[in-house]
mmCIF file with all atom_site columns, C-alpha atoms in Angstrom:
data_model
loop_
_atom_site.group_PDB
_atom_site.id
_atom_site.type_symbol
_atom_site.label_atom_id
_atom_site.label_alt_id
_atom_site.label_comp_id
_atom_site.label_asym_id
_atom_site.label_entity_id
_atom_site.label_seq_id
_atom_site.pdbx_PDB_ins_code
_atom_site.Cartn_x
_atom_site.Cartn_y
_atom_site.Cartn_z
_atom_site.occupancy
_atom_site.B_iso_or_equiv
_atom_site.pdbx_formal_charge
_atom_site.auth_seq_id
_atom_site.auth_comp_id
_atom_site.auth_asym_id
_atom_site.auth_atom_id
_atom_site.pdbx_PDB_model_num
ATOM 1   C CA . ALA A 1 1   ? -4.501  -14.117 43.985 1.00 31.00 ? 19  ALA A CA 1
ATOM 2   C CA . LEU A 1 2   ? -4.628  -15.066 47.559 1.00 32.00 ? 20  LEU A CA 1
ATOM 3   C CA . ALA A 1 3   ? -5.877  -18.187 48.923 1.00 31.00 ? 21  ALA A CA 1
ATOM 4   C CA . ASP A 1 4   ? -8.020  -16.568 51.922 1.00 32.00 ? 22  ASP A CA 1
ATOM 5   C CA . LEU A 1 5   ? -7.694  -12.845 50.292 1.00 34.00 ? 23  LEU A CA 1
ATOM 6   C CA . GLU A 1 6   ? -9.249  -12.281 47.130 1.00 38.00 ? 24  GLU A CA 1
ATOM 7   C CA . VAL A 1 7   ? -11.140 -9.291  46.415 1.00 40.00 ? 25  VAL A CA 1
ATOM 8   C CA . ARG A 1 8   ? -13.478 -9.654  43.239 1.00 39.00 ? 26  ARG A CA 1
ATOM 9   C CA . VAL A 1 9   ? -14.900 -6.413  41.753 1.00 32.00 ? 27  VAL A CA 1
ATOM 10  C CA . ASP A 1 10  ? -17.586 -7.982  39.919 1.00 33.00 ? 28  ASP A CA 1
ATOM 11  C CA . ASP A 1 11  ? -19.168 -4.988  37.868 1.00 32.00 ? 29  ASP A CA 1
ATOM 12  C CA . GLY A 1 12  ? -15.606 -3.296  37.037 1.00 35.00 ? 30  GLY A CA 1
ATOM 13  C CA . THR A 1 13  ? -16.823 0.224   38.116 1.00 32.00 ? 31  THR A CA 1
ATOM 14  C CA . THR A 1 14  ? -14.466 2.411   40.293 1.00 32.00 ? 32  THR A CA 1
ATOM 15  C CA . ARG A 1 15  ? -17.251 2.766   42.335 1.00 34.00 ? 33  ARG A CA 1
ATOM 16  C CA . ALA A 1 16  ? -16.312 -0.389  44.491 1.00 36.00 ? 34  ALA A CA 1
ATOM 17  C CA . GLY A 1 17  ? -12.937 0.531   44.958 1.00 43.00 ? 35  GLY A CA 1
ATOM 18  C CA . PRO A 1 18  ? -13.131 2.251   48.417 1.00 43.00 ? 36  PRO A CA 1
ATOM 19  C CA . VAL A 1 19  ? -15.544 -0.659  49.440 1.00 40.00 ? 37  VAL A CA 1
ATOM 20  C CA . VAL A 1 20  ? -12.815 -3.383  48.477 1.00 45.00 ? 38  VAL A CA 1
ATOM 21  C CA . ALA A 1 21  ? -9.897  -1.091  50.100 1.00 46.00 ? 39  ALA A CA 1
ATOM 22  C CA . GLU A 1 22  ? -11.720 -0.837  53.285 1.00 45.00 ? 40  GLU A CA 1
ATOM 23  C CA . VAL A 1 23  ? -12.261 -4.676  53.596 1.00 43.00 ? 41  VAL A CA 1
ATOM 24  C CA . LEU A 1 24  ? -8.832  -5.383  53.073 1.00 46.00 ? 42  LEU A CA 1
ATOM 25  C CA . ARG A 1 25  ? -7.605  -2.662  55.753 1.00 45.00 ? 43  ARG A CA 1
ATOM 26  C CA . ARG A 1 26  ? -9.435  -4.065  57.967 1.00 43.00 ? 44  ARG A CA 1
ATOM 27  C CA . GLY A 1 27  ? -8.864  -7.458  57.435 1.00 40.00 ? 45  GLY A CA 1
ATOM 28  C CA . ARG A 1 28  ? -12.149 -8.836  56.874 1.00 38.00 ? 46  ARG A CA 1
ATOM 29  C CA . THR A 1 29  ? -11.869 -11.982 55.274 1.00 37.00 ? 47  THR A CA 1
ATOM 30  C CA . ALA A 1 30  ? -14.162 -14.808 54.660 1.00 30.00 ? 48  ALA A CA 1
ATOM 31  C CA . PRO A 1 31  ? -13.031 -18.611 55.116 1.00 30.00 ? 49  PRO A CA 1
ATOM 32  C CA . ARG A 1 32  ? -10.691 -19.844 52.282 1.00 31.00 ? 50  ARG A CA 1
ATOM 33  C CA . ALA A 1 33  ? -11.387 -17.976 49.082 1.00 29.00 ? 51  ALA A CA 1
ATOM 34  C CA . GLY A 1 34  ? -14.286 -16.065 50.284 1.00 25.00 ? 52  GLY A CA 1
ATOM 35  C CA . ILE A 1 35  ? -13.277 -12.903 49.187 1.00 27.00 ? 53  ILE A CA 1
ATOM 36  C CA . HIS A 1 36  ? -11.527 -12.273 45.594 1.00 41.00 ? 54  HIS A CA 1
ATOM 37  C CA . LEU A 1 37  ? -9.276  -9.291  44.710 1.00 53.00 ? 55  LEU A CA 1
ATOM 38  C CA . THR A 1 38  ? -9.456  -8.629  40.936 1.00 57.00 ? 56  THR A CA 1
ATOM 39  C CA . ARG A 1 39  ? -6.212  -8.548  38.469 1.00 64.00 ? 57  ARG A CA 1
ATOM 40  C CA . GLY A 1 40  ? -7.801  -6.312  36.299 1.00 76.00 ? 58  GLY A CA 1
ATOM 41  C CA . PRO A 1 41  ? -6.735  -2.634  35.634 1.00 82.00 ? 59  PRO A CA 1
ATOM 42  C CA . GLU A 1 42  ? -8.031  -1.023  38.768 1.00 81.00 ? 60  GLU A CA 1
ATOM 43  C CA . LEU A 1 43  ? -5.789  -3.188  40.973 1.00 83.00 ? 61  LEU A CA 1
ATOM 44  C CA . GLY A 1 44  ? -3.098  -0.588  41.183 1.00 86.00 ? 62  GLY A CA 1
ATOM 45  C CA . LEU A 1 45  ? -5.449  2.238   42.610 1.00 86.00 ? 63  LEU A CA 1
ATOM 46  C CA . LEU A 1 46  ? -7.113  -0.278  44.496 1.00 84.00 ? 64  LEU A CA 1
ATOM 47  C CA . LEU A 1 47  ? -3.716  -0.918  46.632 1.00 87.00 ? 65  LEU A CA 1
ATOM 48  C CA . ARG A 1 48  ? -2.740  2.656   46.728 1.00 90.00 ? 66  ARG A CA 1
ATOM 49  C CA . GLN A 1 49  ? -5.830  3.311   48.649 1.00 87.00 ? 67  GLN A CA 1
ATOM 50  C CA . LEU A 1 50  ? -4.394  0.643   50.810 1.00 86.00 ? 68  LEU A CA 1
ATOM 51  C CA . ALA A 1 51  ? -1.190  2.764   50.954 1.00 91.00 ? 69  ALA A CA 1
ATOM 52  C CA . ARG A 1 52  ? -2.914  5.276   52.381 1.00 89.00 ? 70  ARG A CA 1
ATOM 53  C CA . GLY A 1 53  ? -4.624  3.921   55.592 1.00 87.00 ? 71  GLY A CA 1
ATOM 54  C CA . ARG A 1 54  ? -3.788  4.990   59.098 1.00 88.00 ? 72  ARG A CA 1
ATOM 55  C CA . GLU A 1 55  ? -2.661  1.662   60.573 1.00 90.00 ? 73  GLU A CA 1
ATOM 56  C CA . PRO A 1 56  ? 0.104   -0.478  59.421 1.00 92.00 ? 74  PRO A CA 1
ATOM 57  C CA . LEU A 1 57  ? -1.324  -3.630  56.977 1.00 90.00 ? 75  LEU A CA 1
ATOM 58  C CA . GLY A 1 58  ? -2.422  -6.827  58.766 1.00 87.00 ? 76  GLY A CA 1
ATOM 59  C CA . ARG A 1 59  ? -1.121  -9.954  57.484 1.00 86.00 ? 77  ARG A CA 1
ATOM 60  C CA . ARG A 1 60  ? -3.396  -10.474 54.776 1.00 83.00 ? 78  ARG A CA 1
ATOM 61  C CA . SER A 1 61  ? -3.253  -7.049  53.340 1.00 85.00 ? 79  SER A CA 1
ATOM 62  C CA . ALA A 1 62  ? 0.165   -6.889  53.650 1.00 89.00 ? 80  ALA A CA 1
ATOM 63  C CA . THR A 1 63  ? 0.665   -10.096 51.666 1.00 87.00 ? 81  THR A CA 1
ATOM 64  C CA . ALA A 1 64  ? -1.272  -8.609  49.056 1.00 84.00 ? 82  ALA A CA 1
ATOM 65  C CA . MET A 1 65  ? 0.171   -5.718  48.544 1.00 87.00 ? 83  MET A CA 1
ATOM 66  C CA . LEU A 1 66  ? 3.518   -7.563  48.120 1.00 88.00 ? 84  LEU A CA 1
ATOM 67  C CA . THR A 1 67  ? 2.238   -10.364 46.229 1.00 84.00 ? 85  THR A CA 1
ATOM 68  C CA . LEU A 1 68  ? -0.053  -9.337  43.787 1.00 82.00 ? 86  LEU A CA 1
ATOM 69  C CA . GLN A 1 69  ? 2.655   -7.641  42.010 1.00 82.00 ? 87  GLN A CA 1
ATOM 70  C CA . ARG A 1 70  ? 3.577   -11.054 40.308 1.00 81.00 ? 88  ARG A CA 1
ATOM 71  C CA . ASP A 1 71  ? 1.127   -10.774 37.858 1.00 76.00 ? 89  ASP A CA 1
ATOM 72  C CA . PRO A 1 72  ? -0.719  -7.536  37.651 1.00 79.00 ? 90  PRO A CA 1
ATOM 73  C CA . HIS A 1 73  ? -2.824  -5.907  34.410 1.00 83.00 ? 91  HIS A CA 1
ATOM 74  C CA . PRO A 1 74  ? -0.304  -3.885  32.507 1.00 88.00 ? 92  PRO A CA 1
ATOM 75  C CA . SER A 1 75  ? -2.710  -0.466  32.942 1.00 89.00 ? 93  SER A CA 1
ATOM 76  C CA . ALA A 1 76  ? -2.170  -1.403  37.212 1.00 89.00 ? 94  ALA A CA 1
ATOM 77  C CA . ALA A 1 77  ? 1.365   -2.259  37.119 1.00 88.00 ? 95  ALA A CA 1
ATOM 78  C CA . ALA A 1 78  ? 3.013   1.373   37.681 1.00 91.00 ? 96  ALA A CA 1
ATOM 79  C CA . ASP A 1 79  ? 0.611   1.867   40.558 1.00 92.00 ? 97  ASP A CA 1
ATOM 80  C CA . ALA A 1 80  ? 0.503   -1.339  41.966 1.00 90.00 ? 98  ALA A CA 1
ATOM 81  C CA . ALA A 1 81  ? 4.756   -0.890  42.075 1.00 90.00 ? 99  ALA A CA 1
ATOM 82  C CA . THR A 1 82  ? 3.939   2.683   43.567 1.00 93.00 ? 100 THR A CA 1
ATOM 83  C CA . ALA A 1 83  ? 1.667   1.428   46.480 1.00 93.00 ? 101 ALA A CA 1
ATOM 84  C CA . VAL A 1 84  ? 4.061   -0.824  48.010 1.00 94.00 ? 102 VAL A CA 1
ATOM 85  C CA . ARG A 1 85  ? 6.562   1.921   47.940 1.00 94.00 ? 103 ARG A CA 1
ATOM 86  C CA . GLU A 1 86  ? 4.366   4.529   49.533 1.00 95.00 ? 104 GLU A CA 1
ATOM 87  C CA . ALA A 1 87  ? 3.114   1.709   52.250 1.00 95.00 ? 105 ALA A CA 1
ATOM 88  C CA . TRP A 1 88  ? 6.870   1.218   53.093 1.00 96.00 ? 106 TRP A CA 1
ATOM 89  C CA . SER A 1 89  ? 7.541   5.141   53.421 1.00 96.00 ? 107 SER A CA 1
ATOM 90  C CA . ARG A 1 90  ? 4.791   5.397   55.761 1.00 95.00 ? 108 ARG A CA 1
ATOM 91  C CA . GLY A 1 91  ? 5.137   2.698   57.959 1.00 95.00 ? 109 GLY A CA 1
ATOM 92  C CA . LEU A 1 92  ? 2.392   0.795   56.693 1.00 94.00 ? 110 LEU A CA 1
ATOM 93  C CA . ILE A 1 93  ? 4.187   -2.404  55.426 1.00 95.00 ? 111 ILE A CA 1
ATOM 94  C CA . ARG A 1 94  ? 7.067   -3.592  57.863 1.00 94.00 ? 112 ARG A CA 1
ATOM 95  C CA . PRO A 1 95  ? 9.427   -6.536  57.458 1.00 94.00 ? 113 PRO A CA 1
ATOM 96  C CA . GLY A 1 96  ? 8.135   -9.718  58.826 1.00 93.00 ? 114 GLY A CA 1
ATOM 97  C CA . SER A 1 97  ? 4.580   -8.785  57.849 1.00 92.00 ? 115 SER A CA 1
ATOM 98  C CA . VAL A 1 98  ? 4.406   -10.764 54.624 1.00 91.00 ? 116 VAL A CA 1
ATOM 99  C CA . ASP A 1 99  ? 3.302   -14.268 54.850 1.00 90.00 ? 117 ASP A CA 1
ATOM 100 C CA . VAL A 1 100 ? 4.262   -16.353 51.415 1.00 89.00 ? 118 VAL A CA 1
ATOM 101 C CA . THR A 1 101 ? 2.315   -19.368 53.092 1.00 85.00 ? 119 THR A CA 1
ATOM 102 C CA . LEU A 1 102 ? -1.262  -17.367 52.092 1.00 81.00 ? 120 LEU A CA 1
ATOM 103 C CA . LEU A 1 103 ? -0.368  -17.569 48.426 1.00 76.00 ? 121 LEU A CA 1
ATOM 104 C CA . GLU A 1 104 ? -2.662  -19.935 46.077 1.00 62.00 ? 122 GLU A CA 1
ATOM 105 C CA . GLU A 1 105 ? -2.483  -23.891 46.806 1.00 50.00 ? 123 GLU A CA 1
ATOM 106 C CA . GLY A 1 106 ? -2.909  -26.147 43.694 1.00 51.00 ? 124 GLY A CA 1
ATOM 107 C CA . ASP A 1 107 ? -0.026  -25.973 41.174 1.00 53.00 ? 125 ASP A CA 1
ATOM 108 C CA . GLY A 1 108 ? 1.141   -22.674 43.133 1.00 61.00 ? 126 GLY A CA 1
ATOM 109 C CA . PRO A 1 109 ? 2.263   -19.257 42.395 1.00 77.00 ? 127 PRO A CA 1
ATOM 110 C CA . THR A 1 110 ? 3.254   -17.920 39.030 1.00 82.00 ? 128 THR A CA 1
ATOM 111 C CA . GLY A 1 111 ? 5.012   -14.838 38.105 1.00 88.00 ? 129 GLY A CA 1
ATOM 112 C CA . LEU A 1 112 ? 8.185   -15.553 40.049 1.00 93.00 ? 130 LEU A CA 1
ATOM 113 C CA . ALA A 1 113 ? 10.453  -14.212 37.819 1.00 93.00 ? 131 ALA A CA 1
ATOM 114 C CA . THR A 1 114 ? 8.505   -10.703 37.430 1.00 90.00 ? 132 THR A CA 1
ATOM 115 C CA . PHE A 1 115 ? 8.239   -10.888 41.387 1.00 91.00 ? 133 PHE A CA 1
ATOM 116 C CA . ALA A 1 116 ? 12.028  -11.364 41.755 1.00 95.00 ? 134 ALA A CA 1
ATOM 117 C CA . THR A 1 117 ? 12.632  -8.334  39.691 1.00 93.00 ? 135 THR A CA 1
ATOM 118 C CA . LEU A 1 118 ? 10.328  -6.393  41.719 1.00 90.00 ? 136 LEU A CA 1
ATOM 119 C CA . GLY A 1 119 ? 12.054  -7.505  44.648 1.00 94.00 ? 137 GLY A CA 1
ATOM 120 C CA . PHE A 1 120 ? 15.771  -6.411  43.463 1.00 96.00 ? 138 PHE A CA 1
ATOM 121 C CA . ASP A 1 121 ? 14.325  -2.734  42.302 1.00 94.00 ? 139 ASP A CA 1
ATOM 122 C CA . LEU A 1 122 ? 12.297  -2.217  46.194 1.00 94.00 ? 140 LEU A CA 1
ATOM 123 C CA . ALA A 1 123 ? 15.665  -3.806  47.826 1.00 96.00 ? 141 ALA A CA 1
ATOM 124 C CA . HIS A 1 124 ? 17.567  -0.911  46.228 1.00 94.00 ? 142 HIS A CA 1
ATOM 125 C CA . ASP A 1 125 ? 14.772  1.693   46.923 1.00 94.00 ? 143 ASP A CA 1
ATOM 126 C CA . GLY A 1 126 ? 15.711  0.656   50.576 1.00 95.00 ? 144 GLY A CA 1
ATOM 127 C CA . MET A 1 127 ? 13.734  -2.441  51.230 1.00 96.00 ? 145 MET A CA 1
ATOM 128 C CA . LEU A 1 128 ? 16.005  -5.047  51.596 1.00 97.00 ? 146 LEU A CA 1
ATOM 129 C CA . ALA A 1 129 ? 14.821  -5.538  54.984 1.00 96.00 ? 147 ALA A CA 1
ATOM 130 C CA . LEU A 1 130 ? 11.365  -6.262  53.799 1.00 96.00 ? 148 LEU A CA 1
ATOM 131 C CA . VAL A 1 131 ? 12.101  -8.045  50.501 1.00 96.00 ? 149 VAL A CA 1
ATOM 132 C CA . TRP A 1 132 ? 15.443  -10.457 51.324 1.00 97.00 ? 150 TRP A CA 1
ATOM 133 C CA . PRO A 1 133 ? 13.036  -12.549 53.665 1.00 96.00 ? 151 PRO A CA 1
ATOM 134 C CA . VAL A 1 134 ? 10.044  -12.935 51.698 1.00 96.00 ? 152 VAL A CA 1
ATOM 135 C CA . LEU A 1 135 ? 12.345  -14.121 48.317 1.00 97.00 ? 153 LEU A CA 1
ATOM 136 C CA . ASP A 1 136 ? 13.600  -16.565 50.627 1.00 98.00 ? 154 ASP A CA 1
ATOM 137 C CA . ASP A 1 137 ? 9.827   -17.710 51.674 1.00 96.00 ? 155 ASP A CA 1
ATOM 138 C CA . VAL A 1 138 ? 9.225   -17.702 48.277 1.00 95.00 ? 156 VAL A CA 1
ATOM 139 C CA . VAL A 1 139 ? 12.155  -20.526 47.438 1.00 97.00 ? 157 VAL A CA 1
ATOM 140 C CA . ALA A 1 140 ? 10.914  -22.359 50.464 1.00 96.00 ? 158 ALA A CA 1
ATOM 141 C CA . LEU A 1 141 ? 7.639   -22.399 49.193 1.00 93.00 ? 159 LEU A CA 1
ATOM 142 C CA . SER A 1 142 ? 8.711   -23.683 46.187 1.00 94.00 ? 160 SER A CA 1
ATOM 143 C CA . ALA A 1 143 ? 10.738  -26.212 47.485 1.00 95.00 ? 161 ALA A CA 1
ATOM 144 C CA . SER A 1 144 ? 8.054   -27.630 49.516 1.00 93.00 ? 162 SER A CA 1
ATOM 145 C CA . ARG A 1 145 ? 6.408   -29.278 46.493 1.00 92.00 ? 163 ARG A CA 1
ATOM 146 C CA . SER A 1 146 ? 7.316   -32.340 44.324 1.00 92.00 ? 164 SER A CA 1
ATOM 147 C CA . ARG A 1 147 ? 8.679   -29.981 41.737 1.00 93.00 ? 165 ARG A CA 1
ATOM 148 C CA . LEU A 1 148 ? 10.290  -26.578 41.808 1.00 95.00 ? 166 LEU A CA 1
ATOM 149 C CA . LEU A 1 149 ? 8.179   -23.768 40.636 1.00 93.00 ? 167 LEU A CA 1
ATOM 150 C CA . THR A 1 150 ? 8.636   -22.072 37.299 1.00 94.00 ? 168 THR A CA 1
ATOM 151 C CA . GLY A 1 151 ? 11.150  -18.895 38.192 1.00 96.00 ? 169 GLY A CA 1
ATOM 152 C CA . THR A 1 152 ? 12.512  -20.051 41.363 1.00 97.00 ? 170 THR A CA 1
ATOM 153 C CA . ALA A 1 153 ? 15.982  -19.901 39.783 1.00 98.00 ? 171 ALA A CA 1
ATOM 154 C CA . ASP A 1 154 ? 15.229  -16.423 38.850 1.00 98.00 ? 172 ASP A CA 1
ATOM 155 C CA . VAL A 1 155 ? 14.327  -15.351 42.557 1.00 98.00 ? 173 VAL A CA 1
ATOM 156 C CA . ILE A 1 156 ? 17.662  -17.386 43.661 1.00 98.00 ? 174 ILE A CA 1
ATOM 157 C CA . ASP A 1 157 ? 19.377  -15.277 41.259 1.00 98.00 ? 175 ASP A CA 1
ATOM 158 C CA . VAL A 1 158 ? 18.136  -11.649 42.980 1.00 98.00 ? 176 VAL A CA 1
ATOM 159 C CA . LEU A 1 159 ? 19.379  -13.038 46.376 1.00 98.00 ? 177 LEU A CA 1
ATOM 160 C CA . ALA A 1 160 ? 22.715  -13.850 45.232 1.00 98.00 ? 178 ALA A CA 1
ATOM 161 C CA . GLU A 1 161 ? 22.726  -10.289 43.837 1.00 98.00 ? 179 GLU A CA 1
ATOM 162 C CA . LEU A 1 162 ? 21.348  -8.657  47.226 1.00 98.00 ? 180 LEU A CA 1
ATOM 163 C CA . LEU A 1 163 ? 23.993  -11.088 49.172 1.00 98.00 ? 181 LEU A CA 1
ATOM 164 C CA . PRO A 1 164 ? 26.644  -8.283  49.242 1.00 97.00 ? 182 PRO A CA 1
ATOM 165 C CA . GLU A 1 165 ? 24.041  -5.810  50.436 1.00 96.00 ? 183 GLU A CA 1
ATOM 166 C CA . ALA A 1 166 ? 22.582  -8.431  53.050 1.00 97.00 ? 184 ALA A CA 1
ATOM 167 C CA . ARG A 1 167 ? 25.828  -8.977  54.433 1.00 97.00 ? 185 ARG A CA 1
ATOM 168 C CA . GLY A 1 168 ? 26.457  -5.337  54.902 1.00 96.00 ? 186 GLY A CA 1
ATOM 169 C CA . ALA A 1 169 ? 23.781  -4.971  56.856 1.00 95.00 ? 187 ALA A CA 1
ATOM 170 C CA . VAL A 1 170 ? 25.089  -7.926  59.016 1.00 96.00 ? 188 VAL A CA 1
ATOM 171 C CA . ASP A 1 171 ? 28.657  -6.777  59.338 1.00 95.00 ? 189 ASP A CA 1
ATOM 172 C CA . SER A 1 172 ? 27.313  -3.211  60.324 1.00 95.00 ? 190 SER A CA 1
ATOM 173 C CA . GLY A 1 173 ? 24.859  -4.411  63.168 1.00 95.00 ? 191 GLY A CA 1
ATOM 174 C CA . VAL A 1 174 ? 21.505  -3.686  61.331 1.00 93.00 ? 192 VAL A CA 1
ATOM 175 C CA . ALA A 1 175 ? 20.545  -6.977  60.806 1.00 94.00 ? 193 ALA A CA 1
ATOM 176 C CA . GLU A 1 176 ? 21.022  -10.088 62.538 1.00 94.00 ? 194 GLU A CA 1
ATOM 177 C CA . PRO A 1 177 ? 23.686  -12.780 61.364 1.00 94.00 ? 195 PRO A CA 1
ATOM 178 C CA . SER A 1 178 ? 20.511  -15.215 60.867 1.00 95.00 ? 196 SER A CA 1
ATOM 179 C CA . THR A 1 179 ? 19.722  -12.812 57.964 1.00 95.00 ? 197 THR A CA 1
ATOM 180 C CA . LEU A 1 180 ? 22.002  -14.756 56.024 1.00 96.00 ? 198 LEU A CA 1
ATOM 181 C CA . ARG A 1 181 ? 21.224  -18.339 56.928 1.00 96.00 ? 199 ARG A CA 1
ATOM 182 C CA . LEU A 1 182 ? 18.516  -18.314 53.989 1.00 97.00 ? 200 LEU A CA 1
ATOM 183 C CA . PRO A 1 183 ? 16.512  -21.551 54.809 1.00 97.00 ? 201 PRO A CA 1
ATOM 184 C CA . GLY A 1 184 ? 14.357  -21.595 51.931 1.00 98.00 ? 202 GLY A CA 1
ATOM 185 C CA . VAL A 1 185 ? 17.286  -21.743 49.634 1.00 98.00 ? 203 VAL A CA 1
ATOM 186 C CA . THR A 1 186 ? 19.504  -23.991 51.848 1.00 98.00 ? 204 THR A CA 1
ATOM 187 C CA . VAL A 1 187 ? 16.506  -26.585 51.703 1.00 98.00 ? 205 VAL A CA 1
ATOM 188 C CA . THR A 1 188 ? 16.656  -26.111 47.665 1.00 98.00 ? 206 THR A CA 1
ATOM 189 C CA . ALA A 1 189 ? 20.285  -26.283 47.619 1.00 98.00 ? 207 ALA A CA 1
ATOM 190 C CA . GLY A 1 190 ? 20.121  -29.993 49.244 1.00 97.00 ? 208 GLY A CA 1
ATOM 191 C CA . ARG A 1 191 ? 17.536  -31.423 46.278 1.00 97.00 ? 209 ARG A CA 1
ATOM 192 C CA . PRO A 1 192 ? 18.817  -34.080 44.042 1.00 95.00 ? 210 PRO A CA 1
ATOM 193 C CA . GLY A 1 193 ? 19.509  -33.391 40.507 1.00 93.00 ? 211 GLY A CA 1
ATOM 194 C CA . LYS A 1 194 ? 21.389  -29.977 38.267 1.00 94.00 ? 212 LYS A CA 1
ATOM 195 C CA . ALA A 1 195 ? 18.428  -28.132 37.927 1.00 96.00 ? 213 ALA A CA 1
ATOM 196 C CA . ARG A 1 196 ? 19.383  -24.445 37.456 1.00 97.00 ? 214 ARG A CA 1
ATOM 197 C CA . ALA A 1 197 ? 17.354  -23.340 40.751 1.00 98.00 ? 215 ALA A CA 1
ATOM 198 C CA . VAL A 1 198 ? 19.102  -25.998 42.668 1.00 98.00 ? 216 VAL A CA 1
ATOM 199 C CA . ILE A 1 199 ? 22.877  -25.351 41.467 1.00 98.00 ? 217 ILE A CA 1
ATOM 200 C CA . SER A 1 200 ? 22.342  -21.603 41.843 1.00 98.00 ? 218 SER A CA 1
ATOM 201 C CA . ALA A 1 201 ? 20.945  -22.139 45.598 1.00 98.00 ? 219 ALA A CA 1
ATOM 202 C CA . ARG A 1 202 ? 24.234  -24.587 46.116 1.00 98.00 ? 220 ARG A CA 1
ATOM 203 C CA . ARG A 1 203 ? 26.440  -21.922 44.624 1.00 98.00 ? 221 ARG A CA 1
ATOM 204 C CA . LEU A 1 204 ? 24.380  -19.085 46.877 1.00 98.00 ? 222 LEU A CA 1
ATOM 205 C CA . ILE A 1 205 ? 24.510  -21.140 49.940 1.00 98.00 ? 223 ILE A CA 1
ATOM 206 C CA . GLU A 1 206 ? 28.369  -21.462 49.880 1.00 97.00 ? 224 GLU A CA 1
ATOM 207 C CA . ARG A 1 207 ? 29.093  -17.946 49.336 1.00 97.00 ? 225 ARG A CA 1
ATOM 208 C CA . ALA A 1 208 ? 26.842  -16.714 52.083 1.00 96.00 ? 226 ALA A CA 1
ATOM 209 C CA . ARG A 1 209 ? 28.621  -19.092 54.567 1.00 92.00 ? 227 ARG A CA 1
ATOM 210 C CA . THR A 1 210 ? 31.932  -17.752 53.521 1.00 87.00 ? 228 THR A CA 1
#
C-alpha cells in the first residue's frame, strides 16, 4: 500500500469500484493513510478504470498504478499489469510521474523481486523510460535504511540486464547521459560488506561507467 494513497473497499462489492477510481483520478487524498486501496481481487479492475481516464495520472495515482504491482491478489495480477500497459499507451502514465517516496514506511515495501520482474517485462514492452528511473529509486529507498530491503538485489540485477538498452538510448540521443548515473545503485555500491545487493551494485556501476 501507499502511505498517503490507500483506498479501502470495505464491503467488497464492485459497486464501490467506480467511486474508488474517481477518488484516485482526482487525487483526493486524506492526510497520510486516510484512504486505503484494497489488495483484494478487485484491484486489477480498479487500476484498469484508472487507465481509462482522460487526463494523465497525478503523482499519487501513477505511483499506485505501478507500485501496487508488487504483490497483487492472484486474481488481480493480470488486470493490474494490463492497466499499466493501457495507461502507458494512452499517455496517462509518464516518465517521472512515479514517486517511490510515497511507499509505505515502517519495515518498507515488500515484493521487490516481483516488482523487478514486472519492471523487466514493462521495459521490453517499450516502457524502459518509465521503469528505469523507478527501479533505481526503489534501490535508493532501500539504501536509505539501515538494512537493505529484501529483493533489492533482484532489482539491481534487472537494472544490469536493462543496461545495454539504457546505454543504447543514451548513445542514440534518446536519453540524457545522466540516465546511466544510477544514484540509488551508486549509494548501495558504497555500503560496506559483501551482501549480494552490494556486490551486484558495485559491478553494475563499474559497467555503467565504462
